[in-house]
Amino acid sequence: MQHAALALAVLLGSTLGANALATQDKPADKTVDKTYVTAKSLDKSASKQGVDTIALQAINDAAAAAVIGALATQLDGDVQFKLGTIDSSRVSLRDMALDGRGLVRLDGDSPWMPIRFQALYDTDTQTVESPAITFVGEHAPAPLDKAVAKQLDAQVDRKLAAEFAQQPAAFDMDSVGVVGGDARYAVVKGDGVADFAAEGKSDITVQGIYDRVANTWLEVDYELGAERTDLHRVLVSR
């Protein structure tokens, strides 16, 4: 595994820098509520080099653009992103697996919130597609309002029904709590069980961002089959 320590670089909103390009593409035949983002480095000199000599800036540009593109399409307000570190490893002759960390701020004067992201980098096309982004818990779980928890339960139910439209699917929340955020935005993590009737049951972890001012969920995501974990630990999304 190759580890690249990066100087913190700020990307504001859709300002992705001169060396990166991000686009959003949600296929027409997709019924699941997910965001599809492709980001590409514009450094044409980096595509054919080896793992040890590949232009790290090209990877950083594409990864940062993909993260900010995904966040900008899912979250309301002015999204700011600081890229921290990226671990990379070869998974094929063409692809590299990226595991990165950074900081996100949803308003200009709100605290920075830590995130983790995972994605594949195509060394041929120099693109990163649809990174899986996790908001990292910053403290032990605090209670979540019961009405808000019911909204989260309903959101996950709808997402399961959309993804598994050909079979019964229901979500039952076991535990949920606020593990980060600020006065306006709550980072929420939870555990539960997805019931697929005759097909059986699966453990499920959920994460979401709740806007206390607008009283709405900005993002809700889940992972099936995940090992149960303490809510203050990092959960890998999707």
Coordinates of C-alpha atoms in Angstrom, one line a residue:
M1 CA 0.0 0.0 0.0
Q2 CA 1.2 3.4 -0.9
H3 CA 0.5 6.3 1.5
A4 CA 0.5 9.9 0.3
A5 CA 0.5 12.6 2.9
L6 CA -1.0 15.7 1.5
A7 CA -1.0 19.4 2.4
L8 CA -4.5 20.4 3.2
A9 CA -6.2 22.0 0.2
V10 CA -9.6 23.7 0.3
L11 CA -12.1 23.2 -2.5
L12 CA -15.1 25.5 -2.3
G13 CA -18.4 24.5 -3.7
S14 CA -18.0 23.6 -7.4
T15 CA -14.6 25.2 -7.6
L16 CA -12.5 22.1 -8.3
G17 CA -9.2 23.6 -9.3
A18 CA -7.5 23.8 -12.7
N19 CA -6.4 20.2 -12.8
A20 CA -9.7 18.4 -12.1
L21 CA -13.1 18.1 -13.7
A22 CA -16.2 16.7 -12.1
T23 CA -19.5 15.7 -13.8
Q24 CA -22.7 14.2 -12.5
D25 CA -24.4 11.4 -14.5
K26 CA -27.4 9.5 -13.2
P27 CA -28.5 6.8 -15.7
A28 CA -32.1 7.0 -16.7
D29 CA -32.7 3.3 -15.9
K30 CA -31.5 3.7 -12.3
T31 CA -34.4 3.8 -9.8
V32 CA -32.4 3.8 -6.6
D33 CA -31.8 7.3 -5.1
K34 CA -28.0 7.4 -5.4
T35 CA -25.6 10.0 -6.8
Y36 CA -23.4 9.2 -9.7
V37 CA -20.3 11.4 -10.0
T38 CA -17.3 11.0 -12.3
A39 CA -14.2 13.1 -11.7
K40 CA -11.2 13.3 -14.0
S41 CA -7.7 14.7 -13.6
L42 CA -6.6 17.0 -16.5
D43 CA -3.0 16.1 -16.0
K44 CA -2.4 14.1 -19.2
S45 CA 1.2 13.1 -18.3
A46 CA 0.2 10.8 -15.4
S47 CA -1.9 8.1 -17.0
K48 CA 0.8 5.6 -18.1
Q49 CA 3.3 5.8 -15.2
G50 CA 3.9 3.0 -12.7
V51 CA 2.5 2.9 -9.1
D52 CA 5.7 4.3 -7.6
T53 CA 6.0 7.2 -10.0
I54 CA 2.5 7.9 -10.9
A55 CA 1.7 11.6 -10.6
L56 CA 0.1 11.7 -7.1
Q57 CA -1.4 15.1 -7.9
A58 CA -3.5 13.6 -10.6
I59 CA -5.0 11.1 -8.1
N60 CA -5.5 13.8 -5.6
D61 CA -7.2 16.1 -8.1
A62 CA -9.6 13.4 -9.3
A63 CA -10.4 12.1 -5.8
A64 CA -11.0 15.6 -4.4
A65 CA -13.2 16.5 -7.3
A66 CA -15.2 13.3 -7.0
V67 CA -15.8 13.9 -3.3
I68 CA -16.8 17.6 -3.6
G69 CA -19.0 16.7 -6.6
A70 CA -20.8 14.0 -4.7
L71 CA -21.3 16.2 -1.6
A72 CA -22.4 19.2 -3.6
T73 CA -25.1 17.2 -5.3
Q74 CA -26.4 15.7 -2.0
L75 CA -26.0 18.4 0.6
D76 CA -27.6 21.8 0.7
G77 CA -25.6 25.0 1.2
D78 CA -22.0 26.0 0.5
V79 CA -19.9 22.8 0.8
Q80 CA -16.2 23.2 1.6
F81 CA -13.8 20.3 1.6
K82 CA -10.2 19.9 2.9
L83 CA -8.4 16.9 1.5
G84 CA -6.2 15.2 4.2
T85 CA -4.5 11.9 3.3
I86 CA -5.0 9.2 0.8
D87 CA -3.9 5.5 0.9
S88 CA -3.7 3.8 -2.4
S89 CA -3.2 0.2 -3.5
R90 CA -3.3 -1.7 -6.8
V91 CA -6.3 -3.9 -7.3
S92 CA -5.7 -4.6 -11.0
L93 CA -3.4 -3.6 -13.9
R94 CA -5.7 -0.6 -14.5
D95 CA -7.3 0.3 -11.2
M96 CA -6.2 1.6 -7.8
A97 CA -8.2 1.4 -4.6
L98 CA -8.3 4.7 -2.7
D99 CA -9.0 5.2 1.0
G100 CA -8.9 8.8 2.0
R101 CA -9.8 11.2 4.8
G102 CA -10.6 14.8 4.9
L103 CA -12.8 17.5 6.5
V104 CA -16.1 19.0 5.3
R105 CA -17.8 22.2 6.3
L106 CA -21.4 22.8 5.2
D107 CA -21.6 26.5 6.0
G108 CA -18.8 29.0 5.9
D109 CA -18.7 29.5 9.7
S110 CA -19.7 26.0 10.9
P111 CA -17.1 23.5 12.4
W112 CA -15.2 21.2 10.1
M113 CA -16.6 17.6 10.2
P114 CA -14.3 14.6 9.5
I115 CA -15.1 12.2 6.6
R116 CA -13.6 9.1 5.1
F117 CA -14.1 8.2 1.5
Q118 CA -13.3 5.1 -0.6
A119 CA -13.2 4.8 -4.4
L120 CA -11.5 3.3 -7.4
Y121 CA -9.1 5.3 -9.5
D122 CA -8.8 4.3 -13.2
T123 CA -5.2 5.0 -14.1
D124 CA -6.0 4.8 -17.9
T125 CA -8.8 7.4 -17.9
Q126 CA -7.6 9.1 -14.7
T127 CA -11.1 9.1 -13.3
V128 CA -12.7 8.5 -9.9
E129 CA -16.4 7.5 -9.9
S130 CA -19.0 7.8 -7.2
P131 CA -16.9 7.7 -4.0
A132 CA -18.4 6.1 -0.9
I133 CA -18.4 8.8 1.7
T134 CA -18.7 8.3 5.4
F135 CA -19.1 11.0 8.0
V136 CA -16.9 9.9 10.9
G137 CA -18.3 9.9 14.4
E138 CA -16.6 12.4 16.7
H139 CA -18.1 11.5 20.1
A140 CA -20.2 8.8 21.9
P141 CA -23.8 8.7 20.7
A142 CA -26.2 11.3 22.0
P143 CA -29.9 10.8 22.0
L144 CA -31.8 11.5 18.8
D145 CA -35.3 13.0 18.9
K146 CA -37.9 10.2 18.6
A147 CA -39.8 12.0 15.8
V148 CA -36.5 12.5 13.8
A149 CA -35.6 8.9 14.4
K150 CA -38.9 7.8 12.9
Q151 CA -38.2 9.9 9.9
L152 CA -34.9 8.1 9.5
D153 CA -36.6 4.8 9.8
A154 CA -39.0 5.8 7.1
Q155 CA -36.2 7.1 4.8
V156 CA -34.4 3.7 5.0
D157 CA -37.6 1.8 4.4
R158 CA -38.1 3.8 1.2
K159 CA -34.6 3.3 0.0
L160 CA -34.8 -0.4 0.6
A161 CA -38.1 -0.6 -1.2
A162 CA -36.6 1.2 -4.2
E163 CA -33.5 -1.0 -4.3
F164 CA -35.3 -4.3 -3.8
A165 CA -38.5 -3.5 -5.7
Q166 CA -39.1 -7.2 -6.6
Q167 CA -39.3 -8.5 -3.0
P168 CA -40.6 -7.4 0.4
A169 CA -38.1 -5.3 2.3
A170 CA -38.6 -3.6 5.7
F171 CA -36.2 -1.9 8.1
D172 CA -36.3 -2.2 11.9
M173 CA -34.1 0.2 13.8
D174 CA -32.3 -1.2 16.9
S175 CA -30.2 1.8 18.0
V176 CA -29.5 5.3 16.7
G177 CA -27.6 8.3 18.0
V178 CA -26.0 11.7 17.1
V179 CA -22.2 11.2 16.8
G180 CA -21.1 14.5 15.3
G181 CA -22.0 17.7 13.6
D182 CA -22.8 21.1 15.0
A183 CA -25.7 23.2 16.2
R184 CA -27.4 22.9 12.8
Y185 CA -26.2 19.7 11.2
A186 CA -26.4 16.4 13.1
V187 CA -24.3 13.4 12.0
V188 CA -26.4 10.3 12.8
K189 CA -25.4 6.7 12.9
G190 CA -27.6 3.7 13.6
D191 CA -27.9 -0.1 13.5
G192 CA -30.8 -2.3 12.7
V193 CA -32.2 -5.3 10.7
A194 CA -33.4 -5.5 7.2
D195 CA -36.2 -8.1 6.8
F196 CA -36.6 -9.6 3.4
A197 CA -39.4 -12.0 4.4
A198 CA -38.8 -15.4 2.9
E199 CA -35.3 -14.3 1.8
G200 CA -34.2 -13.8 5.4
K201 CA -32.8 -11.0 7.4
S202 CA -29.6 -8.9 7.3
D203 CA -27.9 -6.6 9.7
I204 CA -27.8 -3.1 8.4
T205 CA -25.9 0.1 9.4
V206 CA -27.2 3.5 8.5
Q207 CA -25.8 7.0 8.5
G208 CA -27.4 10.4 7.8
I209 CA -27.0 14.1 8.0
Y210 CA -30.0 15.9 9.6
D211 CA -30.6 19.7 9.2
R212 CA -32.1 20.9 12.4
V213 CA -33.0 24.3 11.0
A214 CA -34.8 23.0 7.9
N215 CA -36.0 19.9 9.8
T216 CA -35.0 17.6 6.9
W217 CA -32.6 14.8 6.2
L218 CA -30.0 16.0 3.7
E219 CA -28.5 12.5 3.2
V220 CA -29.3 9.0 4.3
D221 CA -27.3 5.9 3.4
Y222 CA -27.1 2.3 4.5
E223 CA -24.9 -0.8 4.2
L224 CA -26.3 -4.3 4.3
G225 CA -24.5 -7.2 5.9
A226 CA -22.2 -5.0 7.9
E227 CA -20.8 -6.3 11.1
R228 CA -22.4 -4.6 14.1
T229 CA -20.2 -1.9 15.5
D230 CA -20.2 0.7 18.3
L231 CA -21.9 3.8 16.9
H232 CA -18.8 6.0 17.7
R233 CA -16.7 4.0 15.3
V234 CA -16.4 4.7 11.6
L235 CA -19.0 3.0 9.4
V236 CA -18.2 2.4 5.7
S237 CA -21.1 3.5 3.5
R238 CA -22.5 1.5 0.7

